[in-house]
Coordinates of C-alpha atoms in Angstrom, one line a residue:
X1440 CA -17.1 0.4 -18.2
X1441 CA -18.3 1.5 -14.8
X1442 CA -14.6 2.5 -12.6
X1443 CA -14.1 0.4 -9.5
X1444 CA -11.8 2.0 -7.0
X1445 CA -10.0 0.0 -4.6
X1446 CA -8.3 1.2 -0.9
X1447 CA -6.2 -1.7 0.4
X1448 CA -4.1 -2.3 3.2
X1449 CA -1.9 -4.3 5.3
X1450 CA -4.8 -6.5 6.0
X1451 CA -5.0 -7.8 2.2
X1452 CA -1.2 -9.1 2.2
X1453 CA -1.3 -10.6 5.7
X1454 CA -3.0 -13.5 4.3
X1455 CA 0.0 -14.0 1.8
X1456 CA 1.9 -14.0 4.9
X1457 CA 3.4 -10.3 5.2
X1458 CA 3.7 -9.2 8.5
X1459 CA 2.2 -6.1 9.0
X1460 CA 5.4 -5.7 11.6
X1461 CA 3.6 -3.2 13.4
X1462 CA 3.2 -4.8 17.2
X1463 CA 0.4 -4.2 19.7
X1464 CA 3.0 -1.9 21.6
X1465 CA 3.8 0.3 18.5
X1466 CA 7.4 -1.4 18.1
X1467 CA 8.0 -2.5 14.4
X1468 CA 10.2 -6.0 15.0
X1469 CA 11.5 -4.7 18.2
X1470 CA 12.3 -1.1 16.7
X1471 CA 10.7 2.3 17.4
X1472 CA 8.5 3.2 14.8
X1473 CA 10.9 6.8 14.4
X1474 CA 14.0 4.7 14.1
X1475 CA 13.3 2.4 11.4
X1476 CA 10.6 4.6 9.3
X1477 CA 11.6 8.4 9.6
X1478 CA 14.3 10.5 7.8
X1479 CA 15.3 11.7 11.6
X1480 CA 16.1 7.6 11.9
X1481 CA 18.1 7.0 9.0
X1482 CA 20.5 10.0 9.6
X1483 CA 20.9 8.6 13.2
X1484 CA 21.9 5.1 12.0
X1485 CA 21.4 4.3 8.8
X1486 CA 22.8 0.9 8.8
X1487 CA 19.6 -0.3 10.7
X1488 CA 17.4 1.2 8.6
X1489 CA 18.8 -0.9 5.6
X1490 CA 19.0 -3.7 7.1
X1491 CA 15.2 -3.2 8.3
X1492 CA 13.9 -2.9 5.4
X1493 CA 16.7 -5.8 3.5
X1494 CA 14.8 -8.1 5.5
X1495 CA 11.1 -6.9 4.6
X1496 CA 12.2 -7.1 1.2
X1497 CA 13.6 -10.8 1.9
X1498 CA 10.5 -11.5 2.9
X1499 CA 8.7 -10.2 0.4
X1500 CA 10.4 -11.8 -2.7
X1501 CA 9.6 -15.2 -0.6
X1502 CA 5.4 -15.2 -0.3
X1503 CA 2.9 -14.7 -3.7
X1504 CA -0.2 -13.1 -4.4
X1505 CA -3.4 -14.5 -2.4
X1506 CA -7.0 -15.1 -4.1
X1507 CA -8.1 -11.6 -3.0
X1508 CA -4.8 -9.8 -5.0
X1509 CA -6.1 -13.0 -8.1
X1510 CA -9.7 -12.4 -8.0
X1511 CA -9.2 -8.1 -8.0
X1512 CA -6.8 -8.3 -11.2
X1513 CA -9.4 -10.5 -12.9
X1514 CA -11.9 -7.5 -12.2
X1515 CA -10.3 -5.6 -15.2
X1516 CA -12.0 -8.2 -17.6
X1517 CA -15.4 -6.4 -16.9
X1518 CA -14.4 -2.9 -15.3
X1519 CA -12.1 -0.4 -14.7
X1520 CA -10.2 -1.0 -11.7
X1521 CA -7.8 1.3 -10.5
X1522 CA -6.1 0.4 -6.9
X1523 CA -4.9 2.9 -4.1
X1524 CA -2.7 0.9 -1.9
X1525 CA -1.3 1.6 1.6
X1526 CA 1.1 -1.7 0.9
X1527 CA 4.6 -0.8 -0.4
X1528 CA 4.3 -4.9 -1.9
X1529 CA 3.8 -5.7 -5.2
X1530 CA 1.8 -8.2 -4.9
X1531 CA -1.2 -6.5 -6.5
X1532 CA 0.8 -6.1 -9.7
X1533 CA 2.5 -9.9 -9.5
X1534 CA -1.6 -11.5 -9.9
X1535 CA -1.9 -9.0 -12.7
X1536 CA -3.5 -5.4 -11.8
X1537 CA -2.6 -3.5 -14.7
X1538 CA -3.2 -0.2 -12.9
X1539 CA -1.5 0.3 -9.0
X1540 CA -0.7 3.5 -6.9
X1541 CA 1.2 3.4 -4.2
X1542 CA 0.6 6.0 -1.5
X1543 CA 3.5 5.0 0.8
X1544 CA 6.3 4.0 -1.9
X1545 CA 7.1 0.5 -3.0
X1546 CA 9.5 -2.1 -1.0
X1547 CA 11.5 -3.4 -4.8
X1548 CA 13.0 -0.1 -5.6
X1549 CA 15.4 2.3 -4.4
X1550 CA 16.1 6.3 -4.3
X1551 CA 18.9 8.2 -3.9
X1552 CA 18.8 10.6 -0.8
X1553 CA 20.0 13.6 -3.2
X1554 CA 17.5 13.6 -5.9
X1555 CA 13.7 12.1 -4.5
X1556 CA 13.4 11.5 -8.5
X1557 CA 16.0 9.7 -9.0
X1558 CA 14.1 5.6 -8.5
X1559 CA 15.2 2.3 -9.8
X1560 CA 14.7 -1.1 -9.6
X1561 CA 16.2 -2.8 -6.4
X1562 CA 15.5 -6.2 -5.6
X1563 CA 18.1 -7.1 -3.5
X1564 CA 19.8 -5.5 -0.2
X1565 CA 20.8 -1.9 -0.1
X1566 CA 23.8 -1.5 1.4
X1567 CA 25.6 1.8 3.1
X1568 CA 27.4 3.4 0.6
X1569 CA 25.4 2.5 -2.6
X1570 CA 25.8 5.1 -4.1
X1571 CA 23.0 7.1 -7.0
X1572 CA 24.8 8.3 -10.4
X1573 CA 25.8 11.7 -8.5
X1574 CA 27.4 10.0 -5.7
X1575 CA 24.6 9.9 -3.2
X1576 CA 23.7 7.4 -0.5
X1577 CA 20.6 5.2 -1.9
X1578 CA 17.6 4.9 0.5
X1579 CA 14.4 2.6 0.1
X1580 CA 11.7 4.2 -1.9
X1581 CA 9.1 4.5 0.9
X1582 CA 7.0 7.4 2.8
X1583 CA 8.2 7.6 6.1
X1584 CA 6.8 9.1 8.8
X1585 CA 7.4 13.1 8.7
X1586 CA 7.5 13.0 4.6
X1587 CA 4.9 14.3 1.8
X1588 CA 2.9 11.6 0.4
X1589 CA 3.2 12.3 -3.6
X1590 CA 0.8 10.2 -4.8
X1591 CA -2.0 11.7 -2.4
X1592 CA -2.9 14.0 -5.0
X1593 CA -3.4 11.8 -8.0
X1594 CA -4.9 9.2 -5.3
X1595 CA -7.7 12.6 -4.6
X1596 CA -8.3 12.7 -8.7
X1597 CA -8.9 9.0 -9.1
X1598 CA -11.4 8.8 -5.9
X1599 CA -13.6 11.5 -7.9
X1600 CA -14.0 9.1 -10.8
X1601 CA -15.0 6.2 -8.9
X1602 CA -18.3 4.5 -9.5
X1603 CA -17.6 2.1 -6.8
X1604 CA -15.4 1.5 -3.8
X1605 CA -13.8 -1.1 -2.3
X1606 CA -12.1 -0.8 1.0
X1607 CA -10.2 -3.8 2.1
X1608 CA -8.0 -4.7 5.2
X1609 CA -7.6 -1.2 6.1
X1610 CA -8.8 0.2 9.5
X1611 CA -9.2 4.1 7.3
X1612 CA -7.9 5.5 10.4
X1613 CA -4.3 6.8 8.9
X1614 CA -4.6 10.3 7.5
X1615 CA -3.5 11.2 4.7
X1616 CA -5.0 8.0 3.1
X1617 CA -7.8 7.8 5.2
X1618 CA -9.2 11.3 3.7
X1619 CA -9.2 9.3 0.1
X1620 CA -13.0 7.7 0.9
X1621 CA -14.8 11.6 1.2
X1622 CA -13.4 12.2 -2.7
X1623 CA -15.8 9.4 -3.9
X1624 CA -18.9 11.2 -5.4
X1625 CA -21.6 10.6 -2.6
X1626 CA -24.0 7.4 -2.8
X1627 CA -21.9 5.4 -4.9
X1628 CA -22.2 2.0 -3.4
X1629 CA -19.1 1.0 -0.9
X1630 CA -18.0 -2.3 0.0
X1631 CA -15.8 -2.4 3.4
X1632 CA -14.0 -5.7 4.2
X1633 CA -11.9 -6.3 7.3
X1634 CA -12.5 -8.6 9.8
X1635 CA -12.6 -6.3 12.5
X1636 CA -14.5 -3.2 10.4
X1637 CA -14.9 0.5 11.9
X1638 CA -16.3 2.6 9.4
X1639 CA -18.3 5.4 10.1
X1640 CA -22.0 5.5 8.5
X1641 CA -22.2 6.0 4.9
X1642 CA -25.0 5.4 2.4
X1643 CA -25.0 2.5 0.6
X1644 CA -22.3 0.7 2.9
X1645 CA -21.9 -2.6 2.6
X1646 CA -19.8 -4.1 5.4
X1647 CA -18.2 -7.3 5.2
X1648 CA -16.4 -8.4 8.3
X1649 CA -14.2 -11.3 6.4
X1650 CA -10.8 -11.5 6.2
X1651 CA -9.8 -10.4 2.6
X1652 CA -10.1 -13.1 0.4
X1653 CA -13.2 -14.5 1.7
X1654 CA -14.3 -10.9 1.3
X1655 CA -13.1 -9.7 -1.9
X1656 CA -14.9 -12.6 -3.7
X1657 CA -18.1 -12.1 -1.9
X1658 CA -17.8 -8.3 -2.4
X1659 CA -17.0 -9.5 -6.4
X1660 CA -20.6 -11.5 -6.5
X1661 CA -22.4 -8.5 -5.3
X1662 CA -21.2 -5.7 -7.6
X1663 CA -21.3 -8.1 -10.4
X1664 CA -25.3 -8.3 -9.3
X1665 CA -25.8 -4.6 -9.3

């Protein structure tokens, strides 16, 4: 089975209705980026950076999977799809992708701020002074700005197998995951979808200025043509 590897961003759940939160200004819901989404932030006032990301997570549990999260999990009948999301949803997994990384953590679990190891399940609100099993403030299991990226590494292995690539509602412009597309082997064909696409020139790009799950699917009839 030829391996299908997909980059997607915040562009693919914004049609599920996820705000990407991220504001023309820089200001996440009225925040600065550095007090909601750095370590720095959370020792400053942790409250707010609970209660931040309580409400993405509200959110979250409230929207479902769109076609373009439906019609990449049905992929896996024919291929072998692995997925290298920016998202910290799980909506990829909820319409059925069987294999997921997340670069930048994932929204439904938890850590504690002792032990970076230590991650559960957490699908309600985090509150100050829930506590991990050795007595530990919890946290939100995400990346934030300033922190290592864990997954970059296996993100780097997986790019090398890829046979294709799908790039989708991601401007590629965030390092470290925009590096991921220069570990695919060279003229393997690329599909980019975003409805405002800036991609440098690459051989055998397709670009597909759609929004994602117009794109996807047309992306879908081409590779099944190949």
């Amino acid at each position: 089975m030829k391996h299908i590897v997909v980059l997607s961003g915040a562009g693919i759940s914004a049609e599920s209705g996820i705000k990407t939160f991220r504001d023309a200004d820089g200001l996440w819901e009225g925040h600065d980026v550095m007090e909601v989404a750095s370590p720095q932030g959370f020792r400053v006032n942790p409250e707010l950076v609970l209660d931040f990301y309580n409400q993405r997570r509200k959110q979250l549990l409230s929207v479902k999977p769109n076609q373009a999260h439906i019609d990449l999990a049905r992929l896996e009948t024919n291929f072998k799809v692995t997925i290298i999301t920016q998202n910290v949803d799980d909506l990829h997994e909820r319409a059925g992708s069987s294999n997921v990384i997340h670069l930048h953590g994932e929204l439904l679990k938890a850590r504690s701020t002792f032990d970076e190891n230590t991650i559960v399940d957490w699908k309600t609100d985090i509150h100050f002074g829930d506590m991990c099993q050795n007595g530990y403030q919890m946290r939100p299991h995400i990346v934030w700005f300033g922190e290592a990226v864990p997954m970059i590494e296996k993100a780097m292995d997986v790019c090398e197998t890829a046979d294709i690539l799908m790039i989708i509602g991601t401007s590629m412009q965030v390092y470290p995951a925009a590096s991921l597309m220069h570990y695919v082997p060279e003229n393997i064909p690329t599909y980019f979808i975003d409805p405002k696409p800036a991609i440098e020139g690459k051989n055998k790009l397709t670009v597909i200025s759609k929004p994602a799950t117009a794109g996807v699917r047309e992306a879908i009839k081409m590779i099944e043509n190949l």
